[in-house]
Structures are given as C-alpha cells and as structure tokens.
PDB file of C-alpha atoms and ligand atoms in Angstrom:
ATOM      1  CA  MET A 153     122.320-199.373  76.148  1.00 92.00           C
ATOM      2  CA  LYS A 154     118.954-199.751  74.385  1.00 97.00           C
ATOM      3  CA  ILE A 155     116.355-196.366  73.478  1.00 98.00           C
ATOM      4  CA  GLN A 156     113.773-196.124  76.433  1.00 97.00           C
ATOM      5  CA  GLU A 157     112.175-192.827  77.677  1.00 96.00           C
ATOM      6  CA  LYS A 158     114.304-190.336  78.640  1.00 96.00           C
ATOM      7  CA  SER A 159     117.108-191.531  76.225  1.00 97.00           C
ATOM      8  CA  VAL A 160     119.902-188.877  74.432  1.00 97.00           C
ATOM      9  CA  VAL A 161     119.897-190.188  71.130  1.00 97.00           C
ATOM     10  CA  ALA A 162     121.490-189.411  68.109  1.00 97.00           C
ATOM     11  CA  ILE A 163     120.615-190.461  64.451  1.00 98.00           C
ATOM     12  CA  GLU A 164     121.737-190.023  61.263  1.00 98.00           C
ATOM     13  CA  TYR A 165     119.104-189.585  59.022  1.00 98.00           C
ATOM     14  CA  THR A 166     117.533-189.245  55.036  1.00 98.00           C
ATOM     15  CA  LEU A 167     114.022-188.432  54.312  1.00 97.00           C
ATOM     16  CA  THR A 168     112.276-189.005  51.141  1.00 98.00           C
ATOM     17  CA  SER A 169     109.386-189.183  49.154  1.00 96.00           C
ATOM     18  CA  ASP A 170     107.286-192.237  48.487  1.00 96.00           C
ATOM     19  CA  GLU A 171     108.251-190.764  44.986  1.00 96.00           C
ATOM     20  CA  GLY A 172     111.716-190.501  45.595  1.00 96.00           C
ATOM     21  CA  GLU A 173     112.863-186.950  46.351  1.00 96.00           C
ATOM     22  CA  VAL A 174     115.061-186.697  49.434  1.00 97.00           C
ATOM     23  CA  ILE A 175     112.792-184.029  51.290  1.00 95.00           C
ATOM     24  CA  ASP A 176     116.238-183.707  54.707  1.00 95.00           C
ATOM     25  CA  SER A 177     118.964-185.295  55.654  1.00 97.00           C
ATOM     26  CA  SER A 178     121.474-184.865  58.780  1.00 96.00           C
ATOM     27  CA  GLU A 179     124.540-185.843  55.862  1.00 94.00           C
ATOM     28  CA  GLY A 180     126.667-183.592  55.652  1.00 92.00           C
ATOM     29  CA  GLY A 181     125.962-181.933  58.856  1.00 92.00           C
ATOM     30  CA  GLU A 182     125.466-183.074  63.211  1.00 92.00           C
ATOM     31  CA  PRO A 183     123.653-186.039  64.140  1.00 95.00           C
ATOM     32  CA  LEU A 184     120.071-185.329  65.046  1.00 95.00           C
ATOM     33  CA  THR A 185     119.903-185.544  68.763  1.00 96.00           C
ATOM     34  CA  TYR A 186     116.336-185.523  70.966  1.00 96.00           C
ATOM     35  CA  ILE A 187     115.488-186.954  73.700  1.00 96.00           C
ATOM     36  CA  HIS A 188     113.325-190.099  73.525  1.00 97.00           C
ATOM     37  CA  GLY A 189     109.726-190.123  74.552  1.00 94.00           C
ATOM     38  CA  VAL A 190     109.095-186.196  75.315  1.00 91.00           C
ATOM     39  CA  GLY A 191     107.558-185.522  71.659  1.00 87.00           C
ATOM     40  CA  GLY A 192     110.799-184.480  69.888  1.00 86.00           C
ATOM     41  CA  LEU A 193     109.931-186.963  66.941  1.00 92.00           C
ATOM     42  CA  ILE A 194     107.671-187.351  65.356  1.00 92.00           C
ATOM     43  CA  PRO A 195     105.463-190.709  66.859  1.00 92.00           C
ATOM     44  CA  GLY A 196     105.841-192.711  64.101  1.00 94.00           C
ATOM     45  CA  LEU A 197     109.626-192.563  63.753  1.00 96.00           C
ATOM     46  CA  GLU A 198     109.835-192.279  67.640  1.00 96.00           C
ATOM     47  CA  ARG A 199     107.887-196.153  68.393  1.00 96.00           C
ATOM     48  CA  GLU A 200     109.954-197.729  65.603  1.00 97.00           C
ATOM     49  CA  LEU A 201     113.027-196.129  67.241  1.00 98.00           C
ATOM     50  CA  GLU A 202     112.525-197.644  71.068  1.00 97.00           C
ATOM     51  CA  GLY A 203     114.724-200.523  72.383  1.00 98.00           C
ATOM     52  CA  LYS A 204     117.129-200.186  69.502  1.00 98.00           C
ATOM     53  CA  GLY A 205     120.828-199.780  70.599  1.00 98.00           C
ATOM     54  CA  MET A 206     123.900-197.810  68.916  1.00 97.00           C
ATOM     55  CA  GLY A 207     124.529-198.699  65.542  1.00 98.00           C
ATOM     56  CA  ALA A 208     121.249-199.619  64.665  1.00 98.00           C
ATOM     57  CA  MET A 209     119.864-199.026  60.849  1.00 98.00           C
ATOM     58  CA  LEU A 210     116.773-199.364  60.152  1.00 98.00           C
ATOM     59  CA  LYS A 211     114.150-198.057  57.422  1.00 98.00           C
ATOM     60  CA  VAL A 212     110.563-196.528  58.557  1.00 97.00           C
ATOM     61  CA  ARG A 213     107.627-195.815  56.344  1.00 98.00           C
ATOM     62  CA  VAL A 214     105.515-193.210  58.208  1.00 97.00           C
ATOM     63  CA  ALA A 215     101.857-192.867  57.448  1.00 97.00           C
ATOM     64  CA  PRO A 216     100.660-188.886  57.763  1.00 96.00           C
ATOM     65  CA  GLU A 217      98.532-189.708  60.792  1.00 95.00           C
ATOM     66  CA  ASP A 218     102.211-190.608  62.720  1.00 95.00           C
ATOM     67  CA  ALA A 219     104.002-187.260  61.263  1.00 94.00           C
ATOM     68  CA  TYR A 220     102.839-184.181  60.570  1.00 91.00           C
ATOM     69  CA  GLY A 221      98.956-184.612  59.956  1.00 93.00           C
ATOM     70  CA  VAL A 222      96.957-185.069  57.413  1.00 95.00           C
ATOM     71  CA  ARG A 223      95.721-181.915  55.155  1.00 94.00           C
ATOM     72  CA  ASP A 224      92.947-179.749  56.174  1.00 93.00           C
ATOM     73  CA  ASP A 225      91.104-177.680  52.983  1.00 93.00           C
ATOM     74  CA  ASN A 226      90.223-175.084  56.061  1.00 93.00           C
ATOM     75  CA  GLN A 227      93.773-174.137  56.648  1.00 91.00           C
ATOM     76  CA  ILE A 228      93.632-172.710  52.809  1.00 94.00           C
ATOM     77  CA  ALA A 229      93.073-169.321  52.996  1.00 93.00           C
ATOM     78  CA  ARG A 230      92.306-166.288  49.657  1.00 95.00           C
ATOM     79  CA  VAL A 231      94.378-163.431  51.931  1.00 92.00           C
ATOM     80  CA  PRO A 232      94.265-159.744  49.243  1.00 94.00           C
ATOM     81  CA  LYS A 233      97.087-158.481  48.903  1.00 91.00           C
ATOM     82  CA  THR A 234      96.679-155.137  50.372  1.00 90.00           C
ATOM     83  CA  GLN A 235      97.119-157.247  53.486  1.00 88.00           C
ATOM     84  CA  MET A 236     100.192-159.592  52.293  1.00 85.00           C
ATOM     85  CA  PRO A 237     102.844-157.925  53.384  1.00 79.00           C
ATOM     86  CA  LYS A 238     104.602-154.625  51.064  1.00 80.00           C
ATOM     87  CA  GLY A 239     107.389-155.619  48.290  1.00 77.00           C
ATOM     88  CA  ALA A 240     106.807-159.361  49.229  1.00 74.00           C
ATOM     89  CA  PRO A 241     107.656-161.617  46.093  1.00 77.00           C
ATOM     90  CA  LEU A 242     104.323-163.300  45.394  1.00 87.00           C
ATOM     91  CA  GLU A 243     104.621-166.591  44.003  1.00 93.00           C
ATOM     92  CA  VAL A 244     103.700-170.077  44.278  1.00 95.00           C
ATOM     93  CA  GLY A 245     105.788-172.609  45.622  1.00 92.00           C
ATOM     94  CA  MET A 246     106.963-169.737  48.480  1.00 91.00           C
ATOM     95  CA  GLN A 247     107.223-169.977  52.012  1.00 89.00           C
ATOM     96  CA  PHE A 248     106.376-167.619  54.817  1.00 85.00           C
ATOM     97  CA  GLN A 249     106.087-167.719  58.387  1.00 85.00           C
ATOM     98  CA  ALA A 250     102.618-166.142  60.221  1.00 79.00           C
ATOM     99  CA  ALA A 251     101.634-165.665  63.239  1.00 78.00           C
ATOM    100  CA  GLY A 252      98.353-167.362  63.554  1.00 71.00           C
ATOM    101  CA  PRO A 253      95.794-168.553  66.737  1.00 72.00           C
ATOM    102  CA  GLU A 254      98.172-171.257  66.929  1.00 71.00           C
ATOM    103  CA  GLY A 255     101.461-169.441  67.117  1.00 79.00           C
ATOM    104  CA  VAL A 256     103.909-168.716  64.478  1.00 82.00           C
ATOM    105  CA  GLN A 257     103.017-171.786  61.293  1.00 81.00           C
ATOM    106  CA  VAL A 258     104.643-171.676  58.300  1.00 85.00           C
ATOM    107  CA  VAL A 259     102.138-170.891  55.237  1.00 90.00           C
ATOM    108  CA  THR A 260     102.652-171.562  51.432  1.00 92.00           C
ATOM    109  CA  VAL A 261     101.760-169.768  48.725  1.00 94.00           C
ATOM    110  CA  VAL A 262      99.596-172.157  46.586  1.00 94.00           C
ATOM    111  CA  LYS A 263      97.686-169.618  43.920  1.00 96.00           C
ATOM    112  CA  VAL A 264      98.230-166.300  42.164  1.00 95.00           C
ATOM    113  CA  GLU A 265      95.797-164.215  41.342  1.00 96.00           C
ATOM    114  CA  ASP A 266      95.545-160.227  40.765  1.00 94.00           C
ATOM    115  CA  ASP A 267      94.456-159.207  43.962  1.00 94.00           C
ATOM    116  CA  ALA A 268      94.740-162.400  46.185  1.00 95.00           C
ATOM    117  CA  VAL A 269      96.770-165.137  47.146  1.00 94.00           C
ATOM    118  CA  TRP A 270      96.013-168.141  48.416  1.00 96.00           C
ATOM    119  CA  LEU A 271      97.947-169.317  51.429  1.00 93.00           C
ATOM    120  CA  ASP A 272      97.809-173.012  52.515  1.00 94.00           C
ATOM    121  CA  GLY A 273      98.992-173.264  56.709  1.00 91.00           C
ATOM    122  CA  ASN A 274      99.359-176.766  56.603  1.00 92.00           C
ATOM    123  CA  HIS A 275     102.376-178.292  57.292  1.00 88.00           C
ATOM    124  CA  PRO A 276     104.479-179.002  54.381  1.00 86.00           C
ATOM    125  CA  LEU A 277     104.971-182.627  55.057  1.00 92.00           C
ATOM    126  CA  ALA A 278     101.577-182.941  55.942  1.00 93.00           C
ATOM    127  CA  GLY A 279      99.223-186.106  53.991  1.00 95.00           C
ATOM    128  CA  MET A 280     102.545-187.145  53.256  1.00 95.00           C
ATOM    129  CA  HIS A 281     104.374-190.903  53.566  1.00 97.00           C
ATOM    130  CA  LEU A 282     107.961-190.255  54.928  1.00 97.00           C
ATOM    131  CA  ASN A 283     110.448-192.615  54.593  1.00 98.00           C
ATOM    132  CA  PHE A 284     112.889-192.061  56.858  1.00 98.00           C
ATOM    133  CA  ALA A 285     116.973-194.545  56.467  1.00 98.00           C
ATOM    134  CA  VAL A 286     117.945-193.432  60.214  1.00 98.00           C
ATOM    135  CA  THR A 287     120.901-194.968  62.004  1.00 98.00           C
ATOM    136  CA  VAL A 288     121.779-195.113  65.264  1.00 98.00           C
ATOM    137  CA  VAL A 289     124.496-192.745  66.561  1.00 97.00           C
ATOM    138  CA  SER A 290     125.235-192.969  69.906  1.00 97.00           C
ATOM    139  CA  VAL A 291     122.826-193.683  73.081  1.00 98.00           C
ATOM    140  CA  ARG A 292     122.510-192.443  76.429  1.00 97.00           C
ATOM    141  CA  ALA A 293     120.916-191.419  79.962  1.00 97.00           C
ATOM    142  CA  ALA A 294     119.189-188.290  79.533  1.00 96.00           C
ATOM    143  CA  THR A 295     120.783-186.185  82.954  1.00 96.00           C
ATOM    144  CA  GLU A 296     118.181-184.452  85.019  1.00 96.00           C
ATOM    145  CA  GLU A 297     118.936-181.258  83.624  1.00 96.00           C
ATOM    146  CA  GLU A 298     118.358-181.975  80.672  1.00 95.00           C
ATOM    147  CA  LEU A 299     114.901-183.523  81.650  1.00 94.00           C
ATOM    148  CA  GLU A 300     113.546-180.166  83.419  1.00 94.00           C
ATOM    149  CA  HIS A 301     115.131-177.783  80.210  1.00 93.00           C
ATOM    150  CA  GLY A 302     113.288-180.457  78.175  1.00 91.00           C
ATOM    151  CA  HIS A 303     116.410-180.241  75.317  1.00 92.00           C
ATOM    152  CA  VAL A 304     119.999-181.955  74.717  1.00 95.00           C
ATOM    153  CA  HIS A 305     122.806-179.971  76.181  1.00 95.00           C
ATOM    154  CA  GLY A 306     126.351-180.657  74.560  1.00 90.00           C
ATOM    155  CA  PRO A 307     126.814-181.436  71.403  1.00 84.00           C
ATOM    156  CA  GLY A 308     124.141-181.823  68.746  1.00 84.00           C
ATOM    157  CA  GLY A 309     121.903-179.770  71.667  1.00 89.00           C
ATOM    158  CA  HIS A 310     122.158-176.609  73.543  1.00 91.00           C
ATOM    159  CA  HIS A 311     125.210-174.828  74.926  1.00 90.00           C
ATOM    160  CA  HIS A 312     124.387-172.130  77.899  1.00 90.00           C
TER     161      HIS A 312
HETATM  162 ZN1   ZN B 680     119.495-176.073  79.079  1.00 75.71          ZN
END
C-alpha cells in the first residue's frame, strides 16, 4: 500500500546538515515509526513521503519553515548565574531542558559571562536546512486503537 493519511510508516533515515554533518540517523537502531498525517513528522518530510510505497528511497531537502522553524532572536536571554541550578557545569554548547511558557523546551548555553549565562531557547535545528535520505521500510493501515491513542503500537512504538 501507498503512504496516505492514517498509515503506520516505518522509515530508515539519515539526517545531515548542509555542511554534510550527520545530525541523526536510524542506522544501527530501530527504524522510526510514525502515523502519517497526524503531525508526527516535520511537515516538509511528511509531504514528500505521501504516496510512496515500501522500499521507496528518497532524498529530501527541507527548508527551516517546513522543519523546526526559523531562528527567533527573542528566544535568547541573559540569565544571572544565581538563577541557574547549583553546581551545573556551564559551558557553551551545553543543552538542558527548562520549563517554559509552552512546556518543556531544550535550551542551549550560547555564551558564558562571569555572573551570567546566555541561553538560547530556539530548537537546536531551527534555521537549518535538513537533508534527509530516507528508505520506506513498511507501510500498513493504523488500527482504530492506534488512531485513538495517537501513537503506534508494537514494534517501534508503544507496548501497553
Ligand atoms: Zn497506545
């Protein structure tokens, strides 16, 4: 069957930056499994997978607008070290989870000063073009229960 809304799709993928750096890959692990059409994948990739069948291989370059968004300078803030967790090693490039107005978000330390750190709340992949090499491993229809739960059951998904 072809990938359409409410398909359960398993893909193997490698994600690289424009500079050729591998950002993420399913190699050596389980394929990524998702329900098509419910927002489980970034829109730019999901659109290209639509209509593809098992065994299909594709290369997709996704613009930031169709991936993790453009960078927003308002997401960068200077935080006094006194407000940071005690004993946390603060180095540029460090990432941790912080509670924000829209739930938990990943923030990255972008600058360290004597008494403060600069934190960037942009998604680490915001502003980047993403290059996917994808192979479709399997396609099947989602069960009623999976659609109700909004996630995949069985291999690559939830077991409960
Ligand atoms: Zn479930």
